[in-house]
Coordinates of N, CA and C in Angstrom, one line a residue:
M1322 N 86.5 81.3 48.1 CA 87.6 80.4 48.5 C 87.1 79.5 49.6
S1323 N 87.5 78.3 49.6 CA 87.0 77.3 50.5 C 87.6 77.6 51.9
A1324 N 87.0 77.1 52.9 CA 87.4 77.3 54.3 C 88.8 76.7 54.5
L1325 N 89.1 75.5 53.8 CA 90.4 74.9 54.0 C 91.5 75.7 53.3
R1326 N 91.2 76.4 52.2 CA 92.2 77.2 51.6 C 92.5 78.5 52.5
W1327 N 91.5 79.1 53.1 CA 91.7 80.2 54.0 C 92.5 79.8 55.2
L1328 N 92.2 78.6 55.7 CA 93.0 78.1 56.9 C 94.5 77.9 56.5
L1329 N 94.7 77.3 55.3 CA 96.1 77.1 54.9 C 96.8 78.4 54.7
L1330 N 96.1 79.4 54.1 CA 96.7 80.7 53.9 C 97.0 81.4 55.2
L1331 N 96.2 81.3 56.2 CA 96.4 81.9 57.5 C 97.6 81.2 58.2
L1332 N 97.8 79.9 58.0 CA 98.9 79.2 58.6 C 100.2 79.5 58.0
I1333 N 100.3 79.7 56.7 CA 101.5 80.0 56.0 C 101.8 81.5 55.9
A1334 N 100.8 82.4 56.0 CA 101.0 83.8 55.7 C 102.1 84.4 56.6
P1335 N 102.1 84.2 57.9 CA 103.2 84.9 58.7 C 104.6 84.6 58.2
G1336 N 104.9 83.4 57.8 CA 106.2 83.1 57.2 C 106.4 83.7 55.9
V1337 N 105.4 83.8 55.1 CA 105.5 84.5 53.7 C 105.7 86.0 53.9
V1338 N 104.9 86.6 54.8 CA 105.0 88.0 55.0 C 106.4 88.4 55.5
I1339 N 106.8 87.7 56.6 CA 108.1 88.1 57.2 C 109.2 87.4 56.5
G1340 N 109.0 86.2 56.1 CA 110.1 85.5 55.4 C 111.3 85.1 56.2
Q1341 N 111.1 84.9 57.5 CA 112.3 84.6 58.3 C 111.9 83.4 59.2
E1342 N 113.0 82.8 59.6 CA 112.9 81.7 60.6 C 113.1 82.3 62.0
F1343 N 112.5 81.8 63.0 CA 112.8 82.2 64.4 C 114.2 81.8 64.7
S1344 N 114.9 82.7 65.4 CA 116.3 82.3 65.9 C 116.5 83.1 67.2
T1345 N 117.6 82.6 67.9 CA 117.9 83.2 69.2 C 118.9 84.3 69.1
G1346 N 119.1 85.1 70.2 CA 120.1 86.1 70.2 C 119.5 87.4 69.8
P1347 N 120.1 88.5 69.9 CA 121.5 88.7 70.2 C 121.9 88.7 71.7
V1348 N 120.9 88.9 72.6 CA 121.2 89.1 74.0 C 121.3 87.7 74.7
I1349 N 120.3 86.9 74.5 CA 120.4 85.5 75.1 C 120.6 84.6 73.9
K1350 N 121.8 84.0 73.9 CA 122.2 83.3 72.7 C 121.5 82.0 72.4
D1351 N 121.1 81.3 73.4 CA 120.5 79.9 73.2 C 119.1 79.8 73.6
F1352 N 118.4 80.9 73.9 CA 117.0 80.9 74.3 C 116.3 82.1 73.8
G1353 N 115.0 82.1 73.7 CA 114.2 83.2 73.3 C 114.1 83.4 71.9
P1354 N 113.7 82.4 71.1 CA 113.7 82.6 69.6 C 112.7 83.7 69.2
V1355 N 113.1 84.5 68.3 CA 112.2 85.6 67.8 C 112.5 85.8 66.3
V1356 N 111.7 86.6 65.6 CA 112.0 87.1 64.3 C 112.1 88.6 64.3
T1357 N 112.9 89.2 63.4 CA 112.9 90.6 63.2 C 111.7 91.0 62.4
V1358 N 111.1 92.1 62.8 CA 109.9 92.5 62.1 C 110.2 93.9 61.4
P1359 N 110.8 93.9 60.2 CA 111.2 95.2 59.6 C 110.1 96.2 59.3
A1360 N 108.9 95.7 59.1 CA 107.8 96.6 58.8 C 107.0 97.1 60.0
A1361 N 107.5 96.8 61.2 CA 106.8 97.2 62.4 C 106.9 98.7 62.5
D1362 N 105.7 99.3 62.8 CA 105.7 100.8 63.0 C 105.4 101.2 64.4
F1363 N 105.5 100.2 65.3 CA 105.3 100.5 66.7 C 106.3 99.7 67.5
N1364 N 107.1 100.4 68.4 CA 108.1 99.7 69.1 C 108.3 100.5 70.4
L1365 N 109.2 100.0 71.3 CA 109.6 100.8 72.4 C 110.4 102.0 71.9
V1366 N 110.4 103.0 72.8 CA 111.1 104.2 72.4 C 112.6 104.1 72.7
P1367 N 113.5 104.2 71.8 CA 114.9 104.2 72.0 C 115.3 105.2 73.1
G1368 N 116.2 104.9 74.0 CA 116.7 105.8 75.0 C 115.8 105.9 76.2
T1369 N 114.7 105.3 76.2 CA 113.8 105.2 77.4 C 114.1 104.0 78.2
V1370 N 114.2 104.1 79.5 CA 114.4 102.9 80.4 C 113.0 102.3 80.7
Y1371 N 112.9 101.0 80.4 CA 111.7 100.2 80.7 C 112.0 99.3 81.8
R1372 N 111.0 99.3 82.8 CA 111.1 98.4 83.9 C 109.9 97.4 83.8
V1373 N 110.2 96.2 83.5 CA 109.2 95.2 83.2 C 109.3 94.1 84.2
L1374 N 108.1 93.8 84.8 CA 108.0 92.7 85.7 C 107.2 91.6 85.0
L1375 N 107.8 90.4 84.8 CA 107.2 89.3 84.2 C 106.6 88.4 85.3
D1376 N 105.3 88.1 85.2 CA 104.6 87.3 86.2 C 104.5 85.9 85.6
V1377 N 105.2 85.0 86.2 CA 105.2 83.6 85.7 C 104.7 82.7 86.8
A1378 N 103.5 82.2 86.5 CA 102.8 81.3 87.5 C 102.6 79.9 87.1
S1379 N 102.8 79.7 85.8 CA 102.5 78.3 85.2 C 103.8 77.6 85.1
G1380 N 103.8 76.3 85.5 CA 104.9 75.5 85.3 C 105.1 75.1 83.8
S1381 N 106.1 74.3 83.5 CA 106.3 73.8 82.2 C 105.1 73.0 81.7
R1382 N 104.7 73.2 80.4 CA 103.5 72.5 79.9 C 103.7 71.0 80.0
E1383 N 104.9 70.5 79.7 CA 105.2 69.1 79.8 C 106.2 68.9 81.0
Q1384 N 106.0 67.8 81.7 CA 106.9 67.5 82.8 C 108.3 67.5 82.4
H1385 N 109.2 68.1 83.1 CA 110.6 68.1 82.9 C 111.0 68.8 81.6
A1386 N 110.3 69.9 81.3 CA 110.6 70.6 80.0 C 110.9 72.1 80.3
L1387 N 111.4 72.8 79.3 CA 111.7 74.2 79.5 C 110.5 75.0 79.7
N1388 N 110.5 75.9 80.7 CA 109.3 76.7 81.0 C 109.3 77.9 80.1
R1389 N 108.3 77.9 79.2 CA 108.1 79.0 78.2 C 107.8 80.3 78.8
G1390 N 107.2 80.4 80.0 CA 107.0 81.6 80.7 C 108.3 82.3 81.1
L1391 N 109.3 81.5 81.6 CA 110.6 82.0 81.9 C 111.3 82.4 80.7
E1392 N 111.1 81.6 79.6 CA 111.8 82.0 78.3 C 111.3 83.3 77.7
S1393 N 110.1 83.7 78.1 CA 109.6 85.0 77.6 C 110.5 86.2 77.9
A1394 N 111.2 86.1 79.0 CA 112.2 87.2 79.4 C 113.3 87.2 78.3
A1395 N 113.8 86.0 77.9 CA 114.8 86.0 76.8 C 114.2 86.5 75.5
R1396 N 113.0 86.1 75.2 CA 112.3 86.6 74.0 C 112.2 88.2 74.0
F1397 N 111.8 88.7 75.2 CA 111.6 90.1 75.3 C 112.9 90.9 75.0
L1398 N 114.0 90.4 75.6 CA 115.3 91.0 75.4 C 115.8 90.9 74.0
N1399 N 115.7 89.7 73.4 CA 116.2 89.4 72.1 C 115.4 90.2 71.0
M1400 N 114.0 90.2 71.1 CA 113.2 90.9 70.1 C 113.5 92.4 70.1
H1401 N 113.6 93.0 71.3 CA 113.8 94.4 71.4 C 115.2 94.9 71.0
A1402 N 116.2 94.0 71.3 CA 117.6 94.3 70.9 C 117.6 94.3 69.4
R1403 N 117.0 93.3 68.7 CA 116.9 93.3 67.3 C 116.2 94.5 66.7
A1404 N 115.3 95.0 67.4 CA 114.5 96.2 67.0 C 115.1 97.5 67.3
G1405 N 116.4 97.5 67.8 CA 117.2 98.7 68.0 C 117.1 99.3 69.4
I1406 N 116.6 98.5 70.3 CA 116.5 99.0 71.7 C 117.8 98.5 72.4
D1407 N 118.4 99.4 73.1 CA 119.6 99.0 73.9 C 119.2 98.1 75.1
P1408 N 119.8 96.9 75.2 CA 119.4 96.0 76.3 C 119.6 96.7 77.7
A1409 N 120.6 97.6 77.7 CA 120.8 98.3 79.0 C 119.6 99.1 79.5
D1410 N 118.7 99.4 78.5 CA 117.5 100.2 78.9 C 116.3 99.3 79.2
L1411 N 116.6 98.0 79.3 CA 115.5 97.0 79.6 C 115.8 96.4 81.0
Q1412 N 115.1 96.9 82.0 CA 115.3 96.3 83.3 C 114.2 95.2 83.4
I1413 N 114.6 94.0 83.5 CA 113.6 92.9 83.6 C 113.7 92.2 84.9
E1414 N 112.6 91.9 85.5 CA 112.5 91.1 86.7 C 111.4 90.1 86.5
I1415 N 111.6 88.9 87.0 CA 110.6 87.8 86.9 C 110.2 87.4 88.3
V1416 N 108.9 87.3 88.5 CA 108.4 86.8 89.8 C 107.8 85.4 89.5
T1417 N 108.3 84.4 90.1 CA 107.8 83.0 89.9 C 106.9 82.6 91.1
H1418 N 105.9 81.9 90.8 CA 105.0 81.4 91.8 C 104.1 80.3 91.3
G1419 N 103.3 79.8 92.1 CA 102.4 78.7 91.7 C 103.2 77.5 91.1
G1420 N 102.8 77.1 90.0 CA 103.4 75.9 89.3 C 104.8 76.1 88.9
T1421 N 105.3 77.3 88.9 CA 106.7 77.5 88.5 C 107.7 77.2 89.6
S1422 N 107.3 77.0 90.8 CA 108.2 76.8 91.9 C 109.2 75.7 91.7
F1423 N 108.9 74.6 91.1 CA 109.9 73.6 90.8 C 110.8 73.9 89.7
D1424 N 110.4 74.8 88.8 CA 111.2 75.2 87.6 C 112.4 76.0 87.9
V1425 N 112.4 76.6 89.2 CA 113.5 77.5 89.6 C 114.4 76.8 90.6
L1426 N 114.3 75.5 90.8 CA 115.2 74.7 91.7 C 116.6 74.6 91.1
S1427 N 117.5 74.4 92.0 CA 118.9 74.1 91.6 C 118.9 72.7 91.0
D1428 N 119.9 72.3 90.2 CA 119.9 71.0 89.7 C 119.9 69.9 90.8
A1429 N 120.7 70.2 91.9 CA 120.7 69.2 93.0 C 119.3 69.0 93.6
A1430 N 118.6 70.1 93.8 CA 117.3 70.0 94.5 C 116.3 69.3 93.5
Y1431 N 116.4 69.7 92.2 CA 115.5 69.1 91.2 C 115.8 67.6 91.1
R1432 N 117.1 67.2 91.0 CA 117.5 65.8 90.9 C 117.0 65.0 92.1
E1433 N 117.0 65.6 93.3 CA 116.6 64.9 94.5 C 115.1 64.6 94.4
R1434 N 114.3 65.5 93.8 CA 112.9 65.3 93.7 C 112.5 64.5 92.5
F1435 N 113.2 64.7 91.4 CA 112.7 64.1 90.1 C 113.7 63.2 89.4
G1436 N 114.9 63.0 90.0 CA 115.8 62.1 89.4 C 116.5 62.5 88.2
R1437 N 116.5 63.8 87.9 CA 117.2 64.4 86.7 C 117.5 65.9 87.0
D1438 N 118.3 66.4 86.1 CA 118.7 67.8 86.3 C 117.5 68.7 85.8
N1439 N 117.4 69.9 86.3 CA 116.4 70.9 86.0 C 116.6 71.3 84.5
P1440 N 115.6 71.2 83.7 CA 115.8 71.6 82.3 C 115.8 73.1 82.1
N1441 N 115.6 73.9 83.2 CA 115.6 75.3 83.1 C 116.9 75.9 83.6
T1442 N 117.9 75.1 84.1 CA 119.1 75.7 84.7 C 119.9 76.6 83.7
A1443 N 120.1 76.1 82.5 CA 120.9 77.0 81.6 C 120.2 78.3 81.2
L1444 N 118.8 78.2 81.1 CA 118.0 79.4 80.9 C 118.1 80.4 82.0
L1445 N 118.0 79.9 83.3 CA 118.1 80.7 84.4 C 119.4 81.4 84.5
A1446 N 120.5 80.6 84.2 CA 121.9 81.2 84.3 C 122.0 82.3 83.2
A1447 N 121.5 82.0 82.0 CA 121.7 83.0 80.9 C 120.9 84.3 81.3
L1448 N 119.7 84.1 81.8 CA 118.9 85.3 82.2 C 119.7 86.1 83.3
A1449 N 120.2 85.4 84.3 CA 120.9 86.1 85.4 C 122.1 86.8 84.8
E1450 N 122.8 86.2 83.9 CA 124.0 86.8 83.3 C 123.7 88.0 82.5
A1451 N 122.4 88.1 82.0 CA 122.0 89.2 81.2 C 121.4 90.3 82.1
G1452 N 121.4 90.1 83.4 CA 120.9 91.1 84.4 C 119.5 90.9 84.8
V1453 N 118.8 89.9 84.4 CA 117.4 89.6 84.8 C 117.4 89.2 86.2
V1454 N 116.6 89.8 87.0 CA 116.4 89.4 88.4 C 115.2 88.5 88.5
I1455 N 115.4 87.4 89.2 CA 114.4 86.3 89.4 C 114.1 86.1 90.8
R1456 N 112.8 86.3 91.2 CA 112.4 86.2 92.6 C 111.3 85.1 92.7
Q1457 N 111.4 84.2 93.6 CA 110.4 83.2 93.9 C 109.5 83.6 95.0
C1458 N 108.2 83.4 94.8 CA 107.2 83.6 95.9 C 107.4 82.7 97.0
G1459 N 107.6 83.3 98.2 CA 107.8 82.5 99.4 C 106.6 81.7 99.8
Q1460 N 105.4 82.2 99.5 CA 104.2 81.5 99.9 C 104.1 80.2 99.0
S1461 N 104.3 80.4 97.7 CA 104.3 79.2 96.8 C 105.4 78.2 97.2
A1462 N 106.5 78.7 97.5 CA 107.6 77.8 97.8 C 107.3 77.0 99.1
A1463 N 106.7 77.6 100.1 CA 106.3 76.9 101.3 C 105.3 75.9 101.0
F1464 N 104.3 76.2 100.2 CA 103.2 75.3 99.8 C 103.8 74.1 99.1
H1465 N 104.8 74.3 98.3 CA 105.4 73.2 97.5 C 106.6 72.5 98.2
G1466 N 106.9 73.0 99.4 CA 108.0 72.4 100.2 C 109.4 72.8 99.6
V1467 N 109.5 74.0 99.1 CA 110.8 74.4 98.5 C 111.4 75.4 99.5
R1468 N 112.7 75.1 99.8 CA 113.4 76.0 100.7 C 114.3 76.9 99.9
A1469 N 114.6 78.1 100.5 CA 115.4 79.1 99.8 C 116.8 78.5 99.3
E1470 N 117.4 77.7 100.1 CA 118.7 77.1 99.7 C 118.6 76.1 98.6
E1471 N 117.4 75.8 98.2 CA 117.2 74.8 97.1 C 117.0 75.6 95.7
L1472 N 116.9 76.9 95.8 CA 116.7 77.6 94.5 C 118.0 77.6 93.7
A1473 N 117.8 77.7 92.4 CA 119.0 77.8 91.5 C 119.8 79.1 91.7
P1474 N 121.0 79.1 91.4 CA 121.8 80.3 91.5 C 121.2 81.4 90.8
G1475 N 121.1 82.6 91.4 CA 120.5 83.8 90.8 C 119.1 84.0 91.0
V1476 N 118.5 83.0 91.7 CA 117.0 83.1 92.1 C 117.0 83.4 93.6
S1477 N 116.2 84.4 94.0 CA 116.1 84.8 95.4 C 114.6 84.6 95.8
M1478 N 114.4 84.6 97.1 CA 113.1 84.3 97.7 C 112.5 85.7 98.2
A1479 N 111.2 85.9 97.8 CA 110.5 87.0 98.3 C 109.4 86.6 99.3
V1480 N 108.9 87.5 100.0 CA 107.8 87.2 101.0 C 106.6 86.5 100.2
S1481 N 106.3 87.1 99.1 CA 105.2 86.6 98.2 C 105.3 87.2 96.8
A1482 N 104.6 86.6 95.9 CA 104.5 87.2 94.5 C 103.8 88.5 94.6
M1483 N 102.7 88.5 95.4 CA 101.9 89.8 95.6 C 102.8 90.9 96.1
T1484 N 103.7 90.6 97.0 CA 104.6 91.6 97.6 C 105.5 92.2 96.5
V1485 N 106.1 91.3 95.7 CA 106.9 91.8 94.5 C 106.1 92.7 93.6
M1486 N 104.9 92.2 93.3 CA 104.0 93.0 92.3 C 103.6 94.3 92.9
A1487 N 103.2 94.3 94.2 CA 102.8 95.6 94.8 C 104.0 96.6 94.9
R1488 N 105.1 96.1 95.3 CA 106.3 97.0 95.5 C 106.7 97.5 94.1
R1489 N 106.9 96.6 93.2 CA 107.3 97.1 91.9 C 106.3 98.0 91.2
R1490 N 105.1 97.8 91.4 CA 104.0 98.7 90.8 C 104.2 100.1 91.4
S1491 N 104.4 100.1 92.7 CA 104.6 101.4 93.4 C 105.8 102.1 93.0
E1492 N 106.8 101.4 92.4 CA 108.0 102.0 91.9 C 108.0 102.2 90.4
G1493 N 106.8 102.0 89.8 CA 106.6 102.4 88.4 C 106.9 101.3 87.4
W1494 N 107.0 100.0 87.9 CA 107.3 98.9 87.0 C 106.0 98.5 86.3
V1495 N 106.1 98.0 85.1 CA 104.9 97.5 84.3 C 104.9 96.0 84.4
R1496 N 103.8 95.4 84.9 CA 103.6 94.0 85.0 C 103.1 93.4 83.7
V1497 N 103.8 92.3 83.2 CA 103.4 91.6 82.0 C 103.3 90.1 82.4
N1498 N 102.2 89.5 81.9 CA 102.1 88.0 82.1 C 101.8 87.3 80.9

């Protein structure tokens, strides 16, 4: 088989095998598109509480766009709920730092800097409503000139991302980036 045929097969195979389109929900309705994987033989254990710290340091790939790192929390909740895990058993916390500092600004603060609303506002609100805790690194905030009062509703300020990671690790949380 030619290299081109193999490449085409690899590109279409996931859709053929699973036969589904990505969609959002059931936990976060408008964000975090996933597919159900009925043939999966490895999953989280139902009834076990998972404490997951998502480390998001990269800003949006394109200027003024949804931050896919932040959206990973929605994907995590949606995919596991579809796989039979009770969302109440998923404790999710996001620590934002580095290039993500502007992605967690309130609309007013974002508009003041960039002349438009923050494209992540609805995602941040949906995550907070689902119980996801979001903490901004104070060191990155200071470096980027971001004040605590400029953060979006539901986003709090930590001393540093390293502080959040160290404390959560000592409390048994698993860091995912």
